[in-house]
Amino acid sequence: MAKGDKQLVLKPLDDRVVLEPTEAEEKTAGGILLPDTAKQKPQQGKVIAVGPGKLTDKGTRTVLAVKVGDTVLFGKYSGSDVEVNGKEYKIVRESEILGKLNK
């Protein structure tokens, strides 16, 4: 990897998905600015990387329902938060993804 190259070096395994969580809302629908302590954890994110799929008993891999670039919803306490190259990511299992957003 060349110096200064910020390519993602995180490759998920099995049915895991790497997400880049969207930023928490800065203000309410009524226009009130929220302090950092009042912001809710984001529950949606963009798929950055997907694993090869879960290995079945027969030795084949299942196909994941999400792909890189999808925007998905996940549970409030789902997955694991990780930091790679100074950037926050969330790693979740495909089963923890609640749905995809169509934009």
Short mmCIF file of C-alpha atoms in Angstrom, two decimals:
data_model
loop_
_atom_site.label_atom_id
_atom_site.label_comp_id
_atom_site.label_asym_id
_atom_site.label_seq_id
_atom_site.Cartn_x
_atom_site.Cartn_y
_atom_site.Cartn_z
CA MET A 1 0.00 0.00 0.00
CA ALA A 2 1.43 3.38 -1.03
CA LYS A 3 2.12 6.04 1.55
CA GLY A 4 -1.00 8.15 2.14
CA ASP A 5 -3.30 5.50 0.62
CA LYS A 6 -6.39 5.27 2.86
CA GLN A 7 -7.81 2.08 1.32
CA LEU A 8 -9.80 -0.05 3.77
CA VAL A 9 -7.59 -2.89 5.01
CA LEU A 10 -10.39 -4.62 6.89
CA LYS A 11 -11.83 -7.76 5.26
CA PRO A 12 -14.81 -9.29 7.09
CA LEU A 13 -15.12 -13.06 7.48
CA ASP A 14 -18.11 -15.35 6.89
CA ASP A 15 -21.45 -13.49 7.01
CA ARG A 16 -20.06 -10.32 8.58
CA VAL A 17 -20.50 -6.87 7.06
CA VAL A 18 -18.41 -3.72 7.62
CA LEU A 19 -20.56 -0.57 7.92
CA GLU A 20 -19.70 3.11 7.98
CA PRO A 21 -22.33 4.53 10.35
CA THR A 22 -24.04 7.74 9.27
CA GLU A 23 -23.51 10.80 11.43
CA ALA A 24 -25.94 11.42 14.30
CA GLU A 25 -28.47 14.17 13.74
CA GLU A 26 -27.15 17.61 14.71
CA LYS A 27 -30.61 19.08 15.32
CA THR A 28 -34.20 18.01 15.83
CA ALA A 29 -36.94 18.24 13.24
CA GLY A 30 -38.01 21.48 14.97
CA GLY A 31 -34.54 23.00 14.48
CA ILE A 32 -33.17 22.66 18.03
CA LEU A 33 -29.40 21.98 18.06
CA LEU A 34 -28.46 18.89 20.04
CA PRO A 35 -25.36 18.67 22.26
CA ASP A 36 -23.14 15.60 21.83
CA THR A 37 -24.56 13.99 24.98
CA ALA A 38 -28.14 14.12 23.63
CA LYS A 39 -27.40 12.66 20.19
CA GLN A 40 -28.64 9.13 19.60
CA LYS A 41 -26.30 6.49 18.23
CA PRO A 42 -26.85 6.18 14.49
CA GLN A 43 -28.81 3.12 13.44
CA GLN A 44 -28.07 3.22 9.75
CA GLY A 45 -24.91 2.98 7.74
CA LYS A 46 -23.35 2.37 4.37
CA VAL A 47 -21.97 -1.08 3.53
CA ILE A 48 -18.20 -0.75 2.99
CA ALA A 49 -17.22 -4.45 2.75
CA VAL A 50 -18.93 -7.85 2.90
CA GLY A 51 -17.61 -11.27 3.79
CA PRO A 52 -17.77 -14.30 1.48
CA GLY A 53 -20.91 -15.70 3.18
CA LYS A 54 -21.61 -18.21 5.90
CA LEU A 55 -20.19 -21.70 5.38
CA THR A 56 -22.94 -24.34 5.32
CA ASP A 57 -22.71 -27.92 6.58
CA LYS A 58 -22.30 -29.04 2.96
CA GLY A 59 -19.21 -26.86 2.50
CA THR A 60 -20.82 -24.19 0.30
CA ARG A 61 -21.15 -20.49 1.07
CA THR A 62 -24.47 -18.67 1.34
CA VAL A 63 -24.93 -15.49 -0.69
CA LEU A 64 -25.35 -12.29 1.34
CA ALA A 65 -28.43 -10.14 0.71
CA VAL A 66 -26.44 -6.89 0.95
CA LYS A 67 -23.63 -5.55 -1.21
CA VAL A 68 -21.07 -2.77 -1.03
CA GLY A 69 -22.76 0.61 -1.38
CA ASP A 70 -26.12 -0.39 0.17
CA THR A 71 -27.54 1.75 2.98
CA VAL A 72 -28.87 -0.47 5.78
CA LEU A 73 -30.58 -0.24 9.16
CA PHE A 74 -29.23 -2.12 12.18
CA GLY A 75 -30.16 -2.50 15.84
CA LYS A 76 -29.04 0.06 18.39
CA TYR A 77 -26.69 -2.34 20.18
CA SER A 78 -25.74 -4.53 17.20
CA GLY A 79 -22.24 -5.49 16.16
CA SER A 80 -18.83 -4.30 17.28
CA ASP A 81 -17.36 -0.82 16.92
CA VAL A 82 -13.81 -0.75 15.53
CA GLU A 83 -11.39 1.98 14.50
CA VAL A 84 -9.17 1.52 11.44
CA ASN A 85 -6.82 4.27 10.21
CA GLY A 86 -8.53 6.74 12.55
CA LYS A 87 -12.02 6.10 11.16
CA GLU A 88 -14.92 4.45 13.01
CA TYR A 89 -16.61 1.38 11.54
CA LYS A 90 -19.15 -1.15 12.77
CA ILE A 91 -18.89 -4.87 12.05
CA VAL A 92 -22.21 -6.73 12.16
CA ARG A 93 -23.47 -10.16 11.16
CA GLU A 94 -25.88 -10.15 8.25
CA SER A 95 -28.61 -11.39 10.61
CA GLU A 96 -28.24 -8.16 12.66
CA ILE A 97 -29.15 -6.03 9.65
CA LEU A 98 -32.82 -5.11 9.88
CA GLY A 99 -33.32 -3.90 6.31
CA LYS A 100 -32.03 -1.97 3.31
CA LEU A 101 -33.03 1.59 2.45
CA ASN A 102 -34.01 2.30 -1.13
CA LYS A 103 -32.81 5.73 -2.19
#
